[in-house]
Coordinates of C-alpha atoms in Angstrom, one line a residue:
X1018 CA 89.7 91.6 102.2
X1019 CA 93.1 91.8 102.7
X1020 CA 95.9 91.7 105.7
X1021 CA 97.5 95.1 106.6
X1022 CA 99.7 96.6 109.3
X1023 CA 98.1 99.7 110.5
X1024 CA 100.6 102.6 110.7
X1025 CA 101.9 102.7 114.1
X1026 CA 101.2 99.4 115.2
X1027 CA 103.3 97.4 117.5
X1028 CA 104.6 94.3 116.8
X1029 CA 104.4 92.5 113.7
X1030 CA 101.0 91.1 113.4
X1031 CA 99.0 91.5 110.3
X1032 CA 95.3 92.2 111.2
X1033 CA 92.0 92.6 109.2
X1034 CA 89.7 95.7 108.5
X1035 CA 86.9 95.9 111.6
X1036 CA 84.9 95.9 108.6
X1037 CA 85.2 92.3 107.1
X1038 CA 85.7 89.9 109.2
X1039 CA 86.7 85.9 108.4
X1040 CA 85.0 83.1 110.0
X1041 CA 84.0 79.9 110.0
X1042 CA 80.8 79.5 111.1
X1043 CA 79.1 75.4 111.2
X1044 CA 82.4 74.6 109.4
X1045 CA 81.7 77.3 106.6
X1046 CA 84.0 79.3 106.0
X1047 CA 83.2 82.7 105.1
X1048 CA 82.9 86.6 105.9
X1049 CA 81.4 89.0 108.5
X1050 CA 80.5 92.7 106.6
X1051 CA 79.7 95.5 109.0
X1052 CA 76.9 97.2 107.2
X1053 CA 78.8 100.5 108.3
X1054 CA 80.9 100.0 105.5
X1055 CA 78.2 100.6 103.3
X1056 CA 78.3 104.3 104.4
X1057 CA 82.1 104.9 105.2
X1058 CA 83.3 103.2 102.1
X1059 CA 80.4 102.6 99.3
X1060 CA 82.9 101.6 96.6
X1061 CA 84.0 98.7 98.6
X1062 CA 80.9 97.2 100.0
X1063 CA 79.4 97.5 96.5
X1064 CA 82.6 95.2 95.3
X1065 CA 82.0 92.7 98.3
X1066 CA 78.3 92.5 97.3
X1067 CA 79.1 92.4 93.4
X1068 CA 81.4 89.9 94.3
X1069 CA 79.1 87.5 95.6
X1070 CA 76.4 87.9 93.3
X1071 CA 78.6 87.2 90.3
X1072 CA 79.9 84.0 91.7
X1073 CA 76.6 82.7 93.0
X1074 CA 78.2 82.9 96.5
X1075 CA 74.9 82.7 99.4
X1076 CA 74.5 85.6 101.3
X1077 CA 71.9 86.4 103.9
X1078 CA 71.7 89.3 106.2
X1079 CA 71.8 89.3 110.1
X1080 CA 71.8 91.3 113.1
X1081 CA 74.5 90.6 115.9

């Protein structure tokens, strides 16, 4: 999850990918993933779920 500046943007704000999302939920901090990104970009939700799993992070899955 990184910051970027889409092309063409106003301003100079940095945002985040619609896809993963920061937040802080109960005082956790921690990250939203759009299950769409499964399909548009498989390599990268497969490194967001590896990532997890290989540092015992909790995960659980949700509809919003």
């Amino acid at each position: 999850m990184a910051q970027f500046r889409p092309a063409g943007c106003a301003g100079n704000h940095l945002t985040y990918s619609p896809y993963v999302l920061p937040v802080v939920i109960d005082g956790v901090r921690g990250i939203v993933v759009d299950l769409r990104l499964r399909d548009l970009e498989p390599l990268a939700y497969k490194f967001v779920v590896d990532f997890a799993r290989d540092n015992h992070l909790k995960t659980e899955e949700r509809e919003i």
